Amino acid sequence: MIATGKNVTTVKEGDFVSAEMHVACGKCYQCRTGEAHICQHVKIIGVDANGAFAEYVKIPESNIWKIDPAIPADYASVLDPLGNAVHTVLAGEIAAKTVAVIGCGPIGLFCIAVARACGASEVFALEINEHRRKLAEKMKADHVLNPAKDNVYEYVMNATEGIGVDVILEMSGHPDAIRLGFKILRLGGRASLLGIPSKPMELNLADDIIFKGAIVQGINGRLMYKTWYQMNALLKAHKLDLDPVITDRMALTDFSKGMDRLRSGESSKILLYPNGMPKK
Amino acid sequence: MIATGKNVTTVKEGDFVSAEMHVACGKCYQCRTGEAHICQHVKIIGVDANGAFAEYVKIPESNIWKIDPAIPADYASVLDPLGNAVHTVLAGEIAAKTVAVIGCGPIGLFCIAVARACGASEVFALEINEHRRKLAEKMKADHVLNPAKDNVYEYVMNATEGIGVDVILEMSGHPDAIRLGFKILRLGGRASLLGIPSKPMELNLADDIIFKGAIVQGINGRLMYKTWYQMNALLKAHKLDLDPVITDRMALTDFSKGMDRLRSGESSKILLYPNGMPKK
Amino acid sequence: MIATGKNVTTVKEGDFVSAEMHVACGKCYQCRTGEAHICQHVKIIGVDANGAFAEYVKIPESNIWKIDPAIPADYASVLDPLGNAVHTVLAGEIAAKTVAVIGCGPIGLFCIAVARACGASEVFALEINEHRRKLAEKMKADHVLNPAKDNVYEYVMNATEGIGVDVILEMSGHPDAIRLGFKILRLGGRASLLGIPSKPMELNLADDIIFKGAIVQGINGRLMYKTWYQMNALLKAHKLDLDPVITDRMALTDFSKGMDRLRSGESSKILLYPNGMPKK
Amino acid sequence: MIATGKNVTTVKEGDFVSAEMHVACGKCYQCRTGEAHICQHVKIIGVDANGAFAEYVKIPESNIWKIDPAIPADYASVLDPLGNAVHTVLAGEIAAKTVAVIGCGPIGLFCIAVARACGASEVFALEINEHRRKLAEKMKADHVLNPAKDNVYEYVMNATEGIGVDVILEMSGHPDAIRLGFKILRLGGRASLLGIPSKPMELNLADDIIFKGAIVQGINGRLMYKTWYQMNALLKAHKLDLDPVITDRMALTDFSKGMDRLRSGESSKILLYPNGMPKK
């Protein structure tokens, strides 16, 4: 994206930028205490206002993020979902921990990269879609499992000396996957939930959270703007290889072709180029 | 209780003591990393072994806790459940926070005292039993509500400028109460769950935890032995008035009368004296 | 103070308000990651710009804090230093902890009140000035000691079973007091430093910090604006009695008389009334 | 090392093991609250008792650590100092942080490896000894500086956009190095101190800690036994390449030759083999 605007001092026309899509009010209790990502009056660009599948989009100055030249230009358009992954992985201790990533859509795949870069000792990726499991392997998950076929519980318990994983990162929003996640979580482990179940679901609070002494975190958006600084630091240091997640590249005018690809279940992140395909 | 035993060096016969009822293995991952309260092989005296409604009981030396002479002798027998309350209240920030205690059995009543002593700015007590609501008032909860009659949601939102409470301490284990608790919890708030639902229950993870950015903690037992030091410090400093919770006192021989009182729903903690009633 | 201003939406003329005196830039790394109180480009009103010993003062809207009607009007003008105390006390665990407040100027005296309100089990106040020691007693410190005469080390060790205090809150900035503070701090304790030594000083890092496994925190200003919400909650709930700290009240026109009183060492906080003394 | 002993159940003769060298009392406040590494009555094997430059050494069962077969056998004898590094690096957030390692003896060199493995975005290594600087390069520090020649302050400020580093890990114990460390630490940064100054030293508390809002941590030993689990997980996952630190290998009988090598300043960790040199 190319920034432009009057009365704006921190970016200038021609800067190569990305943007945080949560627009916070700046005045509520959450905004005033460092939790703007869960602002009471948040507006999400693309949900509460027209989004960025467009040549021009209006963004408040505070939400603009300049892209460091050391970061691959292709990554600029996936920073919002990458931020979800960074926020989720770093919401608690991750170094030297075993972690299960549940659901390997783009954010789940990003989680694999971030967890590995930040010292997770073993990453288990759970995913029923074959194409996504292949991507999870390309992202170098240590174990890639298919919950529709594999006995995930037994496998994880064997691999963790009967203890279970230290951390689950729930990206699927599927009730069965969520329940499975809690089963493989160790006593005192962390469950960070980002995937959104479509309706209320049954949960065994007694066995899965209370007796277990588990910590459950609802994860929403990205910390404004701590997550962006973290992302920037990891990308500049070349700690994250996101290439496998970008499965398709096309001109913005081929927008509807991109939507077809998404529906096929055989693509992950699709880059749209506003000025046509870049020359390599 | 009066300690006795061979090869024991930290207590001697005649000491006035209480005890932690979770016996941890000392060798599992949790025990070796400061989480003995969720030991993989825990044995609970009174659950996994005969309990302490008896003249004599066998307790490992490590689990014995000497009672400081500045602490009222009557409180010695309620330290295990008081410890549940201290552990729950102090599992996160409490000073200057609004807090809802859901369910006012003995542990819920203790939570009111501990939260107030540790700087909670407003305590809402929720309880359907009239006798327990009266005790909650005696414990000086700022607001005592009956979820069976009062519109708790509206009341709490009005009292908190539409924000909701910072912390819920769930002591009831009742599915409706748990769901109500999450409704009145503010964005980014803490839900500490100790009450045990009798079976799996429906929960709206999307609205009540994920979008909310809530932190949910499963609470089990007491920290071994940080909670005991905290309890000791608060009691020695006379920060906790627990008298209203002790509704009945009787000789150990009247044990079955005590059980009847409990079933009546009109008593809270009942003290049993092994050597007959003490002279005042 | 009475707010007034154009283009301002959150306060209106006639509102009774106080203000945060650190004006942060809003754009640096610290401001963008929840640490505006240590902004790289902070301007302090009264230090970097004319202060508030005046009938009118210019304050950015974000820094204005409306006073809740439940809070005593007299407390409105001491919120900035009270905020220092709240920030310091709540910078770590305080409930059920023993704490030494070193130096009993106004902020130290406020610390006593805040620590007690938030569940500190024993408060030791250290102060060489007799007038201030009397105020520390009025603030209900459990132990008031004179380091110029008392053997503070021995006294504290006796009172804490040889362990030392859990927390020191350093408000004096005096090298001897700081070194004494570290001596009475327990292994693994917290040292929160707010008092400013006038020049570099000698410290025994090996014994006092490293072998001890101590945590030392530099404390600056107040969290913007978490500390203000905490202060507001504690004051509305009548958890803090600050009356003893307000030793003098006079009309703003008697300003220089107030300065004399301060120099005498026999007053603590002096309230100046812009419209003359209020009628009781 | 080869374990042997009666009444011991968790290890058996012939097991390949390492050991924690701090022997904690198990009964003091620190031991009972998860801080055994700063036990009031700690005995250090090699300091308070004969050490392990011997064919046989007596170690309490609790302190024995079995070596996972996936871990290079050569690393078994450096786990105690590696644990110092793991404890120091993971004593706070490290992922996506810039970090300065001050002093590149063995523990400093290990810190480089651990910080990189756990997602530190840039590692600055400071060391005056040329041989150690070369090792720091082999450990893949991003920047290796010589404080005796380079303008470290200017260099670090340039490399961090004028902000300073997020974290300093102080391994040298040298007063000048410690003071330099605080200068390059950003506002709100973390200073973890493990190196031991030989005597009290001058520090500018006002500028370097208080106004800066810094967090200073005294680091002692290793968490018992959280650090050991972390180390085990990182080593099993092949996250740490420690080979460059092991500069010499010799038979235990050549012990005094090893001491000469250490004095030369041209070796780092030296492995002594009790049964003569292993065949490759």
PDB file of C-alpha atoms in Angstrom, chain A residues 29-30 33 35 37-40 97 161-163 166 178 182 186-189 193-197 199-206 209-220, chain B residues 29-30 33 35 37-40 97 161-163 166 178 182 186-189 193-197 199-206 209-220:
ATOM      1  CA  TYR A  29     -11.380   2.007  29.682  1.00  0.00           C
ATOM      2  CA  GLN A  30      -9.662  -0.639  27.553  1.00  0.00           C
ATOM      3  CA  THR A  33      -5.236   0.898  29.947  1.00  0.00           C
ATOM      4  CA  GLU A  35      -5.907  -2.984  25.783  1.00  0.00           C
ATOM      5  CA  HIS A  37      -7.246  -4.361  20.770  1.00  0.00           C
ATOM      6  CA  ILE A  38     -10.423  -5.063  22.774  1.00  0.00           C
ATOM      7  CA  CYS A  39     -11.753  -1.495  22.612  1.00  0.00           C
ATOM      8  CA  GLN A  40     -15.433  -1.236  23.570  1.00  0.00           C
ATOM      9  CA  LYS A  97       7.510 -25.632  25.282  1.00  0.00           C
ATOM     10  CA  GLU A 161       5.974 -38.928  28.060  1.00  0.00           C
ATOM     11  CA  GLY A 162       2.312 -38.999  29.086  1.00  0.00           C
ATOM     12  CA  ILE A 163       2.283 -35.336  30.120  1.00  0.00           C
ATOM     13  CA  ASP A 166       2.329 -27.280  27.304  1.00  0.00           C
ATOM     14  CA  ILE A 178     -11.465 -27.525  20.691  1.00  0.00           C
ATOM     15  CA  PHE A 182      -8.183 -29.573  25.912  1.00  0.00           C
ATOM     16  CA  ARG A 186      -1.114 -30.882  30.163  1.00  0.00           C
ATOM     17  CA  LEU A 187      -2.057 -30.100  33.757  1.00  0.00           C
ATOM     18  CA  GLY A 188      -1.406 -26.390  34.196  1.00  0.00           C
ATOM     19  CA  GLY A 189      -1.076 -25.784  30.452  1.00  0.00           C
ATOM     20  CA  LEU A 193      -8.288 -19.618  21.639  1.00  0.00           C
ATOM     21  CA  LEU A 194      -8.591 -17.582  18.454  1.00  0.00           C
ATOM     22  CA  GLY A 195     -10.826 -19.714  16.202  1.00  0.00           C
ATOM     23  CA  ILE A 196     -14.496 -18.747  16.492  1.00  0.00           C
ATOM     24  CA  PRO A 197     -17.080 -21.501  17.037  1.00  0.00           C
ATOM     25  CA  LYS A 199     -22.497 -21.250  18.093  1.00  0.00           C
ATOM     26  CA  PRO A 200     -22.403 -22.203  21.795  1.00  0.00           C
ATOM     27  CA  MET A 201     -20.794 -25.591  22.356  1.00  0.00           C
ATOM     28  CA  GLU A 202     -20.486 -28.198  25.072  1.00  0.00           C
ATOM     29  CA  LEU A 203     -17.339 -28.194  27.180  1.00  0.00           C
ATOM     30  CA  ASN A 204     -16.268 -30.310  30.154  1.00  0.00           C
ATOM     31  CA  LEU A 205     -15.165 -27.467  32.403  1.00  0.00           C
ATOM     32  CA  ALA A 206     -14.493 -29.768  35.361  1.00  0.00           C
ATOM     33  CA  ILE A 209     -10.098 -26.607  32.777  1.00  0.00           C
ATOM     34  CA  ILE A 210     -10.741 -26.665  36.524  1.00  0.00           C
ATOM     35  CA  PHE A 211      -9.118 -29.873  37.820  1.00  0.00           C
ATOM     36  CA  LYS A 212      -6.452 -29.344  35.186  1.00  0.00           C
ATOM     37  CA  GLY A 213      -5.550 -25.906  36.523  1.00  0.00           C
ATOM     38  CA  ALA A 214      -5.492 -24.704  32.911  1.00  0.00           C
ATOM     39  CA  ILE A 215      -5.147 -21.100  31.752  1.00  0.00           C
ATOM     40  CA  VAL A 216      -7.500 -20.229  28.891  1.00  0.00           C
ATOM     41  CA  GLN A 217      -6.997 -17.025  26.921  1.00  0.00           C
ATOM     42  CA  GLY A 218      -9.448 -15.461  24.526  1.00  0.00           C
ATOM     43  CA  ILE A 219      -7.351 -13.966  21.720  1.00  0.00           C
ATOM     44  CA  ASN A 220      -8.668 -11.084  19.682  1.00  0.00           C
TER      45      ASN A 220
ATOM     46  CA  TYR B  29       6.832 -32.582  36.132  1.00  0.00           C
ATOM     47  CA  GLN B  30       4.287 -30.430  37.977  1.00  0.00           C
ATOM     48  CA  THR B  33       8.240 -27.005  38.566  1.00  0.00           C
ATOM     49  CA  GLU B  35       2.884 -26.693  40.581  1.00  0.00           C
ATOM     50  CA  HIS B  37      -1.101 -28.454  43.701  1.00  0.00           C
ATOM     51  CA  ILE B  38      -1.835 -30.078  40.321  1.00  0.00           C
ATOM     52  CA  CYS B  39       0.492 -33.065  40.827  1.00  0.00           C
ATOM     53  CA  GLN B  40      -0.155 -35.875  38.347  1.00  0.00           C
ATOM     54  CA  LYS B  97     -10.747  -4.203  40.993  1.00  0.00           C
ATOM     55  CA  GLU B 161     -20.668   2.327  34.175  1.00  0.00           C
ATOM     56  CA  GLY B 162     -21.508  -0.275  31.551  1.00  0.00           C
ATOM     57  CA  ILE B 163     -18.091  -1.921  31.734  1.00  0.00           C
ATOM     58  CA  ASP B 166     -12.948  -6.902  36.364  1.00  0.00           C
ATOM     59  CA  ILE B 178     -21.212 -19.712  35.164  1.00  0.00           C
ATOM     60  CA  PHE B 182     -19.188 -14.528  31.814  1.00  0.00           C
ATOM     61  CA  ARG B 186     -15.692  -6.950  31.316  1.00  0.00           C
ATOM     62  CA  LEU B 187     -13.682  -7.108  28.095  1.00  0.00           C
ATOM     63  CA  GLY B 188     -10.254  -8.387  29.114  1.00  0.00           C
ATOM     64  CA  GLY B 189     -11.453  -9.518  32.545  1.00  0.00           C
ATOM     65  CA  LEU B 193     -13.297 -21.044  38.152  1.00  0.00           C
ATOM     66  CA  LEU B 194     -13.301 -23.270  41.244  1.00  0.00           C
ATOM     67  CA  GLY B 195     -16.892 -24.572  41.430  1.00  0.00           C
ATOM     68  CA  ILE B 196     -17.279 -27.936  39.694  1.00  0.00           C
ATOM     69  CA  PRO B 197     -20.141 -28.415  37.216  1.00  0.00           C
ATOM     70  CA  LYS B 199     -21.346 -32.594  33.798  1.00  0.00           C
ATOM     71  CA  PRO B 200     -20.293 -30.970  30.502  1.00  0.00           C
ATOM     72  CA  MET B 201     -22.176 -27.718  29.862  1.00  0.00           C
ATOM     73  CA  GLU B 202     -22.860 -25.357  27.008  1.00  0.00           C
ATOM     74  CA  LEU B 203     -20.725 -22.226  26.765  1.00  0.00           C
ATOM     75  CA  ASN B 204     -20.623 -19.420  24.214  1.00  0.00           C
ATOM     76  CA  LEU B 205     -16.867 -19.381  23.699  1.00  0.00           C
ATOM     77  CA  ALA B 206     -17.060 -16.801  20.898  1.00  0.00           C
ATOM     78  CA  ILE B 209     -14.210 -15.659  26.051  1.00  0.00           C
ATOM     79  CA  ILE B 210     -12.671 -15.077  22.610  1.00  0.00           C
ATOM     80  CA  PHE B 211     -14.054 -11.727  21.417  1.00  0.00           C
ATOM     81  CA  LYS B 212     -13.934 -10.608  25.045  1.00  0.00           C
ATOM     82  CA  GLY B 213     -10.216 -11.315  25.334  1.00  0.00           C
ATOM     83  CA  ALA B 214     -10.965 -12.943  28.703  1.00  0.00           C
ATOM     84  CA  ILE B 215      -8.511 -14.885  30.847  1.00  0.00           C
ATOM     85  CA  VAL B 216     -10.023 -18.037  32.343  1.00  0.00           C
ATOM     86  CA  GLN B 217      -8.223 -19.878  35.131  1.00  0.00           C
ATOM     87  CA  GLY B 218      -8.990 -23.351  36.387  1.00  0.00           C
ATOM     88  CA  ILE B 219      -8.393 -23.242  40.149  1.00  0.00           C
ATOM     89  CA  ASN B 220      -7.527 -26.395  42.038  1.00  0.00           C
TER      90      ASN B 220
END
